Coordinates of C-alpha atoms in Angstrom, one line a residue:
X1 CA -12.6 2.2 -27.3
X2 CA -12.5 5.3 -29.6
X3 CA -9.1 7.1 -29.2
X4 CA -9.0 10.3 -27.2
X5 CA -8.7 13.4 -29.3
X6 CA -6.8 16.4 -28.0
X7 CA -5.7 19.7 -29.4
X8 CA -2.1 20.7 -29.2
X9 CA -3.2 23.6 -27.1
X10 CA -5.0 21.4 -24.6
X11 CA -1.9 19.1 -24.2
X12 CA 0.4 22.0 -23.7
X13 CA -1.9 23.7 -21.2
X14 CA -2.1 20.3 -19.3
X15 CA 1.7 20.2 -18.9
X16 CA 2.4 23.9 -18.5
X17 CA 4.3 24.2 -21.6
X18 CA 4.4 26.6 -24.7
X19 CA 2.7 25.7 -27.9
X20 CA 3.2 27.3 -31.4
X21 CA 1.8 27.0 -34.9
X22 CA -1.6 25.5 -35.5
X23 CA -2.5 24.8 -31.9
X24 CA -6.1 23.8 -32.8
X25 CA -4.6 20.6 -34.6
X26 CA -6.0 17.4 -32.9
X27 CA -4.0 14.3 -32.2
X28 CA -5.2 10.9 -30.8
X29 CA -2.0 9.4 -29.6
X30 CA 1.7 9.8 -28.8
X31 CA 4.3 8.2 -30.9
X32 CA 7.9 7.8 -31.7
X33 CA 9.0 10.3 -34.3
X34 CA 9.9 7.8 -37.1
X35 CA 6.7 5.9 -36.7
X36 CA 4.2 8.8 -36.2
X37 CA 1.3 9.5 -38.5
X38 CA -0.7 12.6 -39.3
X39 CA -2.9 12.1 -36.4
X40 CA 0.0 11.3 -33.8
X41 CA 2.0 13.6 -31.6
X42 CA 5.6 12.8 -32.2
X43 CA 7.8 12.7 -29.2
X44 CA 11.0 14.4 -30.5
X45 CA 12.2 16.0 -27.2
X46 CA 15.9 15.9 -28.0
X47 CA 17.9 17.1 -31.1
X48 CA 19.0 13.5 -31.7
X49 CA 15.4 12.6 -32.6
X50 CA 15.2 15.2 -35.5
X51 CA 16.1 12.7 -38.1
X52 CA 13.1 10.5 -37.0
X53 CA 10.8 13.4 -37.7
X54 CA 11.9 13.2 -41.5
X55 CA 11.0 9.6 -41.6
X56 CA 7.6 9.9 -40.0
X57 CA 4.5 11.8 -41.1
X58 CA 3.7 13.8 -37.9
X59 CA 2.2 17.2 -38.3
X60 CA 2.8 18.0 -34.6
X61 CA 5.5 17.1 -32.1
X62 CA 6.9 17.8 -28.8
X63 CA 10.3 19.3 -29.3
X64 CA 13.2 20.7 -27.3
X65 CA 13.5 24.5 -26.3
X66 CA 15.5 26.3 -28.9
X67 CA 14.3 24.3 -31.9
X68 CA 12.1 25.9 -34.7
X69 CA 9.2 23.6 -35.6
X70 CA 8.9 25.2 -39.1
X71 CA 12.4 24.1 -40.1
X72 CA 11.6 20.6 -38.8
X73 CA 8.6 20.4 -41.2
X74 CA 5.9 20.6 -38.5
X75 CA 2.7 22.4 -38.5
X76 CA 2.6 22.8 -34.6
X77 CA 4.8 22.0 -31.8
X78 CA 4.9 21.9 -28.0
X79 CA 8.3 23.2 -26.6
X80 CA 9.7 21.6 -23.3
X81 CA 12.9 21.8 -21.3
X82 CA 12.6 18.7 -19.0
X83 CA 11.6 15.8 -21.3
X84 CA 10.8 13.0 -18.6
X85 CA 8.6 15.5 -16.7
X86 CA 6.8 16.5 -19.9
X87 CA 6.4 12.7 -20.7
X88 CA 4.5 12.1 -17.4
X89 CA 2.1 14.9 -18.3
X90 CA 1.6 13.7 -21.9
X91 CA 1.2 10.0 -21.0
X92 CA -1.4 11.0 -18.4
X93 CA -3.3 12.9 -21.0
X94 CA -3.6 10.2 -23.4
X95 CA -4.0 7.3 -21.0
X96 CA -7.6 5.9 -21.3
X97 CA -7.3 3.9 -18.1
X98 CA -9.0 0.6 -17.6
X99 CA -12.6 0.0 -18.8
X100 CA -14.6 -0.4 -15.7
X101 CA -18.3 0.4 -16.0
X102 CA -19.7 2.8 -13.5
X103 CA -21.7 1.2 -10.6
X104 CA -21.5 -2.3 -9.1
X105 CA -21.3 -5.3 -11.5
X106 CA -24.1 -7.8 -10.6
X107 CA -21.5 -10.6 -10.4
X108 CA -19.7 -9.1 -7.5
X109 CA -20.3 -9.9 -3.9
X110 CA -20.4 -7.0 -1.4
X111 CA -21.2 -7.4 2.3
X112 CA -24.2 -5.2 3.4
X113 CA -22.0 -3.6 6.0
X114 CA -19.5 -2.3 3.6
X115 CA -19.4 1.3 2.7
X116 CA -18.9 2.1 -0.9
X117 CA -18.2 5.7 -1.8
X118 CA -20.1 7.9 -4.4
X119 CA -19.1 7.3 -8.0
X120 CA -17.3 4.1 -7.5
X121 CA -16.9 1.6 -10.4
X122 CA -16.6 -2.2 -9.4
X123 CA -16.1 -4.9 -12.0
X124 CA -17.1 -8.6 -12.0
X125 CA -16.1 -11.1 -9.5
X126 CA -15.0 -8.7 -6.7
X127 CA -15.5 -9.6 -3.1
X128 CA -15.8 -7.0 -0.5
X129 CA -16.0 -8.0 3.2
X130 CA -17.8 -6.8 6.3
X131 CA -17.1 -3.3 7.5
X132 CA -15.0 -2.3 4.5
X133 CA -14.9 1.4 3.7
X134 CA -14.0 2.4 0.1
X135 CA -13.8 6.1 -0.7
X136 CA -15.6 8.0 -3.5
X137 CA -14.5 7.6 -7.1
X138 CA -12.7 4.2 -6.5
X139 CA -12.2 2.0 -9.5
X140 CA -11.9 -1.6 -8.8
X141 CA -11.3 -4.2 -11.6
X142 CA -12.4 -7.8 -11.8
X143 CA -11.3 -10.5 -9.3
X144 CA -10.2 -8.1 -6.6
X145 CA -10.8 -9.2 -3.0
X146 CA -10.9 -6.8 -0.1
X147 CA -11.2 -8.4 3.4
X148 CA -13.2 -7.3 6.5
X149 CA -12.7 -3.8 7.9
X150 CA -10.1 -2.6 5.4
X151 CA -10.2 1.0 4.6
X152 CA -9.3 2.5 1.2
X153 CA -9.5 6.3 0.4
X154 CA -10.9 8.2 -2.5
X155 CA -10.0 7.7 -6.2
X156 CA -8.2 4.4 -5.7
X157 CA -7.5 2.2 -8.7
X158 CA -7.2 -1.6 -7.9
X159 CA -6.4 -3.6 -11.0
X160 CA -7.2 -7.3 -11.7
X161 CA -6.5 -9.7 -9.0
X162 CA -5.5 -7.4 -6.1
X163 CA -5.8 -8.7 -2.6
X164 CA -6.4 -6.4 0.2
X165 CA -6.3 -8.3 3.5
X166 CA -8.2 -7.6 6.7
X167 CA -7.9 -4.4 8.7
X168 CA -5.5 -2.6 6.1
X169 CA -5.7 1.2 5.9
X170 CA -4.9 2.9 2.6
X171 CA -5.0 6.5 1.8
X172 CA -6.2 8.4 -1.3
X173 CA -5.3 7.9 -4.9
X174 CA -3.8 4.6 -4.3
X175 CA -2.9 2.5 -7.4
X176 CA -2.4 -1.2 -7.2
X177 CA -1.3 -3.3 -10.3
X178 CA -2.4 -6.8 -11.0
X179 CA -1.5 -9.4 -8.4
X180 CA -0.6 -7.0 -5.6
X181 CA -1.1 -8.5 -2.1
X182 CA -1.4 -6.1 1.0
X183 CA -1.6 -7.4 4.4
X184 CA -0.5 -11.0 4.1
X185 CA 1.0 -12.4 7.5
X186 CA 4.7 -11.8 8.1
X187 CA 7.3 -14.5 7.8
X188 CA 7.7 -15.0 11.6
X189 CA 8.6 -18.4 13.2
X190 CA 10.3 -19.5 16.5
X191 CA 11.8 -22.7 18.0
X192 CA 11.5 -23.8 21.7
X193 CA 15.3 -23.2 22.1
X194 CA 17.8 -21.1 20.2
X195 CA 17.7 -22.0 16.5
X196 CA 20.9 -22.4 14.4
X197 CA 20.1 -19.0 12.9
X198 CA 20.0 -17.3 16.4
X199 CA 23.3 -19.1 17.3
X200 CA 25.0 -17.8 14.2
X201 CA 23.8 -14.3 14.9
X202 CA 25.5 -14.4 18.3
X203 CA 28.7 -16.2 17.3
X204 CA 29.0 -14.9 13.6
X205 CA 29.4 -18.4 12.2
X206 CA 29.9 -21.1 14.9
X207 CA 27.2 -23.5 15.9
X208 CA 27.4 -25.3 19.3
X209 CA 25.0 -28.1 18.6
X210 CA 22.3 -29.6 16.2
X211 CA 19.1 -30.6 17.6
X212 CA 15.6 -31.7 16.3
X213 CA 13.0 -28.9 16.9
X214 CA 10.1 -27.5 15.1
X215 CA 9.1 -24.0 14.1
X216 CA 6.1 -22.4 15.9
X217 CA 4.3 -19.7 14.0
X218 CA 4.0 -16.2 15.3
X219 CA 0.8 -14.8 14.1
X220 CA 0.7 -11.1 12.7
X221 CA -1.5 -9.0 14.9
X222 CA -0.6 -5.7 13.4
X223 CA -1.9 -4.1 10.1
X224 CA -0.6 -2.3 7.1
X225 CA -1.0 1.5 6.8
X226 CA -0.3 3.1 3.5
X227 CA -0.4 6.9 2.8
X228 CA -1.7 8.9 0.0
X229 CA -0.5 8.7 -3.6
X230 CA 1.3 5.4 -3.3
X231 CA 1.6 3.0 -6.3
X232 CA 2.4 -0.5 -6.1
X233 CA 3.5 -2.7 -9.0
X234 CA 2.4 -6.1 -10.2
X235 CA 2.9 -9.0 -7.8
X236 CA 4.4 -6.9 -5.1
X237 CA 3.6 -7.8 -1.5
X238 CA 3.6 -5.9 1.7
X239 CA 3.2 -8.0 4.9
X240 CA 1.3 -7.0 8.0
X241 CA 3.1 -6.3 11.2
X242 CA 3.6 -8.7 14.1
X243 CA 2.2 -6.1 16.7
X244 CA 2.5 -2.7 15.2
X245 CA 1.7 -1.8 11.6
X246 CA 3.9 -2.1 8.6
X247 CA 3.9 1.4 7.0
X248 CA 4.4 2.9 3.5
X249 CA 4.6 6.7 3.5
X250 CA 2.7 9.0 1.2
X251 CA 4.0 9.4 -2.2
X252 CA 6.1 6.3 -2.2
X253 CA 6.2 4.0 -5.3
X254 CA 7.0 0.3 -5.3
X255 CA 7.9 -1.6 -8.6
X256 CA 6.9 -5.0 -9.6
X257 CA 7.7 -8.0 -7.3
X258 CA 8.9 -5.8 -4.5
X259 CA 8.6 -7.4 -1.0
X260 CA 8.2 -5.3 2.1
X261 CA 8.4 -7.5 5.3
X262 CA 6.6 -7.3 8.5
X263 CA 7.1 -4.2 10.7
X264 CA 9.0 -2.3 8.1
X265 CA 8.7 1.5 7.9
X266 CA 9.1 3.0 4.6
X267 CA 9.1 6.9 4.4
X268 CA 7.7 9.4 2.1
X269 CA 8.3 9.7 -1.6
X270 CA 10.7 6.5 -1.8
X271 CA 11.3 4.5 -4.9
X272 CA 11.6 0.8 -4.4
X273 CA 12.6 -0.7 -7.9
X274 CA 11.9 -4.3 -9.2
X275 CA 12.7 -7.2 -6.8
X276 CA 13.7 -5.1 -4.0
X277 CA 13.4 -7.1 -0.7
X278 CA 13.3 -5.4 2.7
X279 CA 13.5 -7.8 5.7
X280 CA 11.4 -7.4 8.9
X281 CA 11.6 -4.4 11.2
X282 CA 13.9 -2.3 9.1
X283 CA 13.4 1.4 8.6
X284 CA 13.7 3.2 5.3
X285 CA 13.9 7.1 5.4
X286 CA 12.2 9.6 3.2
X287 CA 13.0 10.0 -0.6
X288 CA 15.3 6.9 -0.5
X289 CA 15.8 5.1 -3.8
X290 CA 16.7 1.4 -3.8
X291 CA 17.7 0.1 -7.2
X292 CA 16.4 -3.3 -8.6
X293 CA 17.3 -6.4 -6.8
X294 CA 18.5 -4.5 -3.7
X295 CA 18.3 -6.4 -0.5
X296 CA 17.9 -4.9 3.1
X297 CA 18.7 -7.0 6.1
X298 CA 16.3 -7.2 9.0
X299 CA 16.3 -4.6 12.0
X300 CA 18.5 -2.0 10.3
X301 CA 18.1 1.7 9.5
X302 CA 18.6 3.2 6.0
X303 CA 18.5 7.0 6.3
X304 CA 16.6 9.6 4.2
X305 CA 17.9 10.6 0.7
X306 CA 20.1 7.5 0.3
X307 CA 20.5 6.1 -3.2
X308 CA 21.4 2.4 -3.5
X309 CA 22.6 1.1 -6.8
X310 CA 21.1 -2.0 -8.3
X311 CA 21.8 -5.3 -6.6
X312 CA 23.2 -3.7 -3.6
X313 CA 23.0 -5.8 -0.4
X314 CA 22.6 -3.7 2.7
X315 CA 23.6 -5.4 5.9
X316 CA 24.4 -2.4 8.2
X317 CA 22.8 0.9 9.0
X318 CA 23.3 3.6 6.2
X319 CA 23.5 7.3 7.2
X320 CA 21.3 9.8 5.5
X321 CA 22.3 11.1 2.1
X322 CA 24.8 8.3 1.2
X323 CA 25.1 6.8 -2.2
X324 CA 25.9 3.1 -2.0
X325 CA 26.6 0.1 -4.1
X326 CA 27.8 -3.5 -3.9
X327 CA 27.6 -6.5 -1.7
X328 CA 28.1 -5.7 1.0
X329 CA 27.0 -2.2 0.2
X330 CA 29.7 0.5 0.7
X331 CA 30.1 4.1 -0.6
X332 CA 29.7 4.1 -4.2
X333 CA 33.2 5.6 -5.0
X334 CA 34.7 2.9 -2.7
X335 CA 32.9 0.1 -4.5
X336 CA 34.1 1.5 -7.8
X337 CA 37.6 1.3 -6.6
X338 CA 37.0 -2.3 -5.4
X339 CA 35.7 -3.3 -8.8
X340 CA 38.7 -1.8 -10.5
X341 CA 41.0 -3.7 -8.2
X342 CA 39.1 -7.0 -8.8
X343 CA 39.4 -6.5 -12.6
X344 CA 43.2 -5.9 -12.1
X345 CA 43.6 -9.2 -10.1
X346 CA 44.4 -11.6 -13.1
X347 CA 47.1 -9.3 -14.3
X348 CA 48.5 -8.8 -10.9
X349 CA 48.4 -12.6 -10.2
X350 CA 50.3 -13.3 -13.5
X351 CA 53.0 -10.7 -12.6
X352 CA 53.3 -12.4 -9.2
X353 CA 53.7 -15.7 -10.7
X354 CA 56.4 -14.5 -13.2
X355 CA 58.1 -12.7 -10.3
X356 CA 58.1 -16.0 -8.2
X357 CA 59.4 -17.9 -11.2
X358 CA 62.3 -15.3 -11.6
X359 CA 63.2 -15.7 -7.8
X360 CA 63.2 -19.4 -8.1
X361 CA 65.4 -19.3 -11.3
X362 CA 67.9 -17.0 -9.4
X363 CA 68.1 -19.2 -6.4
X364 CA 68.8 -22.2 -8.7
X365 CA 71.5 -20.3 -10.5
X366 CA 73.1 -19.3 -7.3
X367 CA 73.2 -22.8 -6.1
X368 CA 74.8 -24.0 -9.4
X369 CA 77.5 -21.4 -9.2
X370 CA 78.4 -22.4 -5.6
X371 CA 78.5 -26.0 -6.4

């Protein structure tokens, strides 16, 4: 694919930034300052990257407010105040996206009752089942399967190997990275009499008896409902509900290898980072952030605007707006004090041992004098 060429003025306009110098200058890619060539746009958004510009050959760069592009040896510059926000727009401008030819590839199988929106691009080895509805402008890469009666909104992007199961409903501008599975059955089983797990829930650790019994599967009758502007990372899984639907709110983003269990309700604009696991029937409020490897126990509520640090294990309800950390998760400032105390334990124990030895020596000495 031929690299996309953009002028400095076009890039600045696309991100709402100010451009100065030779704004008609064209660039074909973004690059780190030290590695940028004459046709690259160097990303020097902080004064600490100024030295990199001297090592590279960039003629144009994205630089921080207050800098002077002329003194930095540049012919043109885009001035920004919030680097990560600018990065989002710049990356979008240069991103070519996947190469999926317009129309429907002849090696795909589409049920005649499926409705495919105008302008869709469907790659090879795609399977689309009966009654499926796909919105206009959808792009579907190779080896994707969409089961019967699923609905996907306009401008969706489904990358290689995505699996959309039956009766799943997804909003507009959905992005699913390779290997995503939406709508597999939930992990629900039951035994004829109370299992060991149920007994432990009641007694918090004590089991009355052990008996032979088998697990019976509870089928998942609910679906999955996903809002608009949701993005789901590679190999993430969202299970269907047992009776009601599992839901992901509009604007939420799920990282790679996230697992959302059956009946879970995730609010709007949440961030679920890599390897987060949310057990069945839990509720996650709006704008909540769960750091990598966070675990949420089943049937609990995590309020809106909660931030959970990486590897936190959440076993109880969390009120809105709280910042938590640790296992079990507690308020972050409390966990920091706990961590400090744990680090001090070896010194504390050494002092205690020395103190005990001194007491023992004192007692021995008293006994000798009395004798």
